[in-house]
Tab-separated table of C-alpha atoms in Angstrom:
chain	number	residue	atom	x	y	z
A	1	MET	CA	132.492	104.258	124.455
A	2	SER	CA	131.823	104.469	120.728
A	3	ILE	CA	128.837	106.252	119.207
A	4	ARG	CA	126.439	103.640	117.815
A	5	ILE	CA	124.984	104.625	114.447
A	6	LEU	CA	122.111	103.321	112.312
A	7	LEU	CA	122.017	104.212	108.601
A	8	VAL	CA	118.605	104.554	106.919
A	9	ASP	CA	118.645	105.319	103.177
A	10	ASP	CA	117.075	103.640	100.165
A	11	HIS	CA	120.248	103.987	98.078
A	12	SER	CA	122.546	101.082	98.914
A	13	LEU	CA	125.548	102.700	97.228
A	14	PHE	CA	125.176	105.827	99.369
A	15	ARG	CA	124.836	103.731	102.541
A	16	SER	CA	127.990	101.829	101.623
A	17	GLY	CA	129.922	105.042	101.107
A	18	ILE	CA	128.793	106.529	104.412
A	19	ARG	CA	129.515	103.278	106.233
A	20	LEU	CA	133.063	103.079	104.846
A	21	LEU	CA	133.649	106.724	105.722
A	22	LEU	CA	132.432	106.462	109.305
A	23	GLN	CA	134.114	103.127	109.998
A	24	ARG	CA	137.471	104.833	109.632
A	25	ASN	CA	136.735	106.688	112.854
A	26	PRO	CA	137.291	104.533	115.968
A	27	GLU	CA	134.728	106.646	117.829
A	28	PHE	CA	131.915	105.326	115.608
A	29	GLU	CA	130.261	101.919	115.371
A	30	ILE	CA	127.822	101.190	112.534
A	31	VAL	CA	125.332	98.888	114.236
A	32	GLY	CA	122.896	98.451	111.338
A	33	GLU	CA	121.363	99.651	108.089
A	34	ALA	CA	117.865	99.956	106.658
A	35	ALA	CA	116.591	100.630	103.138
A	36	ASP	CA	113.297	102.337	104.014
A	37	GLY	CA	111.472	104.098	106.818
A	38	LEU	CA	109.555	101.090	108.128
A	39	GLU	CA	112.657	98.931	108.306
A	40	GLY	CA	114.468	101.851	109.930
A	41	ILE	CA	111.908	101.968	112.738
A	42	LYS	CA	112.218	98.224	113.344
A	43	ARG	CA	116.021	98.328	113.358
A	44	ALA	CA	116.057	101.365	115.647
A	45	LYS	CA	113.831	99.621	118.198
A	46	GLN	CA	115.994	96.493	118.069
A	47	LEU	CA	119.387	98.197	118.189
A	48	LYS	CA	118.658	101.398	120.154
A	49	PRO	CA	121.433	103.392	118.448
A	50	ASP	CA	122.797	106.682	119.719
A	51	VAL	CA	122.373	108.342	116.322
A	52	VAL	CA	120.233	107.577	113.263
A	53	LEU	CA	121.272	109.054	109.914
A	54	MET	CA	117.960	109.226	108.066
A	55	ASP	CA	117.196	110.073	104.432
A	56	LEU	CA	114.174	112.328	104.002
A	57	ASN	CA	112.569	111.002	100.816
A	58	MET	CA	112.202	107.231	100.629
A	59	PRO	CA	109.569	104.959	99.070
A	60	GLY	CA	106.777	103.854	101.390
A	61	LEU	CA	107.150	105.416	104.815
A	62	SER	CA	109.064	108.688	104.472
A	63	GLY	CA	112.065	109.584	106.544
A	64	LEU	CA	110.089	112.329	108.245
A	65	GLU	CA	107.347	109.923	109.342
A	66	ALA	CA	109.887	107.333	110.469
A	67	MET	CA	111.831	109.968	112.384
A	68	GLN	CA	108.750	111.051	114.331
A	69	LEU	CA	107.989	107.493	115.418
A	70	ILE	CA	111.601	106.804	116.390
A	71	VAL	CA	111.787	110.002	118.446
A	72	GLU	CA	108.555	109.107	120.252
A	73	ASP	CA	109.720	105.582	121.128
A	74	LEU	CA	113.424	106.314	121.641
A	75	PRO	CA	113.789	109.849	123.040
A	76	ASP	CA	117.483	109.288	123.802
A	77	THR	CA	118.254	108.506	120.157
A	78	ALA	CA	119.300	111.476	118.011
A	79	VAL	CA	117.893	111.451	114.478
A	80	LEU	CA	119.841	113.426	111.894
A	81	MET	CA	118.144	113.998	108.572
A	82	LEU	CA	120.683	113.516	105.763
A	83	THR	CA	119.059	114.612	102.518
A	84	VAL	CA	119.384	116.375	99.172
A	85	SER	CA	116.353	118.562	99.927
A	86	GLU	CA	117.204	122.229	100.441
A	87	GLU	CA	113.537	123.174	100.916
A	88	ALA	CA	113.026	125.398	103.959
A	89	GLU	CA	109.671	123.721	104.645
A	90	ASP	CA	111.310	120.284	104.914
A	91	LEU	CA	113.877	121.744	107.310
A	92	THR	CA	111.375	123.406	109.632
A	93	THR	CA	109.007	120.441	109.603
A	94	ALA	CA	111.813	118.055	110.524
A	95	LEU	CA	113.073	120.229	113.376
A	96	LYS	CA	109.602	120.911	114.782
A	97	ASN	CA	108.851	117.186	114.828
A	98	GLY	CA	111.910	116.104	116.729
A	99	ALA	CA	114.925	115.822	114.406
A	100	ARG	CA	118.182	116.589	116.208
A	101	GLY	CA	119.584	118.066	113.016
A	102	TYR	CA	119.319	118.572	109.270
A	103	LEU	CA	122.281	117.927	106.968
A	104	LEU	CA	122.713	117.927	103.201
A	105	LYS	CA	124.267	115.024	101.313
A	106	ASN	CA	126.928	117.260	99.792
A	107	ILE	CA	128.352	117.719	103.289
A	108	GLU	CA	132.120	117.557	103.860
A	109	ALA	CA	133.332	114.410	105.619
A	110	ASP	CA	134.853	116.275	108.566
A	111	TYR	CA	131.670	118.293	109.102
A	112	LEU	CA	129.604	115.094	109.116
A	113	THR	CA	131.746	113.417	111.760
A	114	GLN	CA	131.611	116.509	113.966
A	115	ALA	CA	127.850	116.788	113.443
A	116	ILE	CA	127.354	113.191	114.574
A	117	LYS	CA	129.420	113.795	117.708
A	118	ARG	CA	127.488	116.964	118.529
A	119	ALA	CA	124.143	115.265	117.964
A	120	ALA	CA	125.149	112.364	120.209
A	121	ALA	CA	126.037	114.925	122.885
A	122	GLY	CA	122.549	116.424	122.662
A	123	GLU	CA	123.361	119.449	120.514
A	124	PRO	CA	121.372	120.518	117.418
A	125	VAL	CA	123.166	120.551	114.077
A	126	ILE	CA	121.958	122.299	110.933
A	127	ALA	CA	123.754	122.574	107.613
A	128	GLU	CA	125.276	126.045	107.439
A	129	SER	CA	123.641	126.732	104.074
A	130	MET	CA	120.211	126.009	105.606
A	131	THR	CA	120.466	128.334	108.613
A	132	ALA	CA	119.501	131.462	106.656
A	133	LYS	CA	116.565	129.603	105.093
A	134	LEU	CA	115.365	128.635	108.572
A	135	VAL	CA	115.346	132.277	109.657
A	136	MET	CA	113.620	133.456	106.464
A	137	GLN	CA	110.987	130.709	106.700
A	138	PHE	CA	109.821	131.891	110.097
A	139	ARG	CA	110.089	135.599	109.411
A	140	SER	CA	108.186	135.324	106.137
A	141	GLY	CA	105.275	133.930	108.135
A	142	ASN	CA	105.239	137.003	110.374
A	143	ASN	CA	105.506	134.766	113.385
A	144	VAL	CA	107.466	137.186	115.544
A	145	SER	CA	105.492	137.774	118.701
A	146	THR	CA	105.734	138.370	122.392
A	147	THR	CA	104.496	135.766	124.813
A	148	PRO	CA	104.169	135.593	128.599
A	149	GLU	CA	106.759	132.808	128.597
A	150	ARG	CA	109.241	135.038	126.801
A	151	GLU	CA	109.093	137.585	129.605
A	152	LYS	CA	110.020	134.913	132.125
A	153	LEU	CA	113.537	134.615	130.728
A	154	THR	CA	116.421	136.472	132.326
A	155	PRO	CA	118.701	138.633	130.150
A	156	ARG	CA	121.393	135.930	130.314
A	157	GLU	CA	118.925	133.240	129.281
A	158	ARG	CA	117.898	135.357	126.298
A	159	GLU	CA	121.552	135.719	125.320
A	160	THR	CA	121.885	131.964	125.554
A	161	MET	CA	118.883	131.561	123.232
A	162	VAL	CA	120.562	133.786	120.632
A	163	CYS	CA	123.620	131.539	120.729
A	164	LEU	CA	121.496	128.401	120.458
A	165	ALA	CA	119.714	129.850	117.429
A	166	ARG	CA	123.139	130.167	115.796
A	167	GLY	CA	123.764	126.474	116.479
A	168	GLU	CA	126.574	127.047	118.979
A	169	SER	CA	127.754	124.312	121.330
A	170	ASN	CA	127.834	124.749	125.121
A	171	LYS	CA	131.591	125.336	124.928
A	172	GLU	CA	131.162	128.065	122.304
A	173	ILE	CA	128.354	129.717	124.265
A	174	ALA	CA	130.440	129.663	127.439
A	175	ARG	CA	133.327	131.328	125.610
A	176	ASN	CA	131.119	133.967	123.967
A	177	LEU	CA	129.283	134.845	127.173
A	178	ASP	CA	132.376	134.500	129.381
A	179	VAL	CA	130.740	132.018	131.763
A	180	ALA	CA	131.419	128.452	132.840
A	181	GLU	CA	130.124	125.630	130.649
A	182	SER	CA	128.180	124.318	133.655
A	183	THR	CA	126.413	127.687	133.850
A	184	VAL	CA	125.377	127.393	130.210
A	185	LYS	CA	123.848	123.985	130.940
A	186	ILE	CA	121.819	125.512	133.760
A	187	HIS	CA	120.600	128.315	131.473
A	188	VAL	CA	119.553	125.762	128.844
A	189	GLN	CA	117.636	123.707	131.396
A	190	ASN	CA	115.900	126.846	132.700
A	191	ILE	CA	114.875	127.859	129.181
A	192	LEU	CA	113.476	124.395	128.466
A	193	LYS	CA	111.434	124.493	131.656
A	194	LYS	CA	110.164	128.068	131.306
A	195	LEU	CA	109.151	127.687	127.653
A	196	ASN	CA	107.846	124.130	128.031
A	197	LEU	CA	110.247	122.795	125.392
A	198	THR	CA	112.047	119.454	125.256
A	199	SER	CA	115.252	119.948	123.243
A	200	ARG	CA	117.913	122.426	122.183
A	201	VAL	CA	116.598	122.244	118.630
A	202	GLN	CA	113.173	123.367	119.813
A	203	ILE	CA	114.813	126.267	121.657
A	204	ALA	CA	116.576	127.333	118.447
A	205	VAL	CA	113.361	127.085	116.441
A	206	TYR	CA	111.434	128.996	119.119
A	207	ALA	CA	114.071	131.724	119.166
A	208	VAL	CA	113.841	132.288	115.414
A	209	GLU	CA	110.058	131.974	115.332
A	210	HIS	CA	109.606	134.604	118.044
A	211	GLY	CA	112.297	137.024	116.944
A	212	MET	CA	114.678	136.140	119.775
A	213	ASP	CA	117.578	135.068	117.579
A	214	LYS	CA	119.511	138.367	117.652
């Protein structure tokens, strides 16, 4: 089955370019477009896409506000922020509020297609140039701490968290830790349950915020 995608961006020329690019891939289906956050919410509820590519800064309802409402109503839909903003605060706010990933508009075409596939599969995706800013944002706030929940994790689960903080896929984690991919999935589910989190992105953010990313 193809991955159903909704494009939300106030620049029609940019939407057209992304649509033409993605339509070349038989694995993708562009099911709709929207020019602002409010229209994006309406279209998302109507179409129930697998992935929403969402601009951050739009007139009226911002992409961040629209993303939060879409995530609340459609938890199975992955929202990828696709923006020109390289501000660490925008990145962390988006991830904490439910974005599956954060990409920059100068992204290479191949990286974008792979990011969409990973997001549709439930994996977090962050622009490589933003990863260091994510780490610095949390560390600059002196957020590193120990918590009772942290002590509940097994050594292998902590290793898995380090890999997730680096944005690795289940296949990459399995290879790095020399375990089966099914075992990685179990570790991820255990981490989510023990730390009361709901997504891989939240695990990655938690790992960085609490100094568990290395």
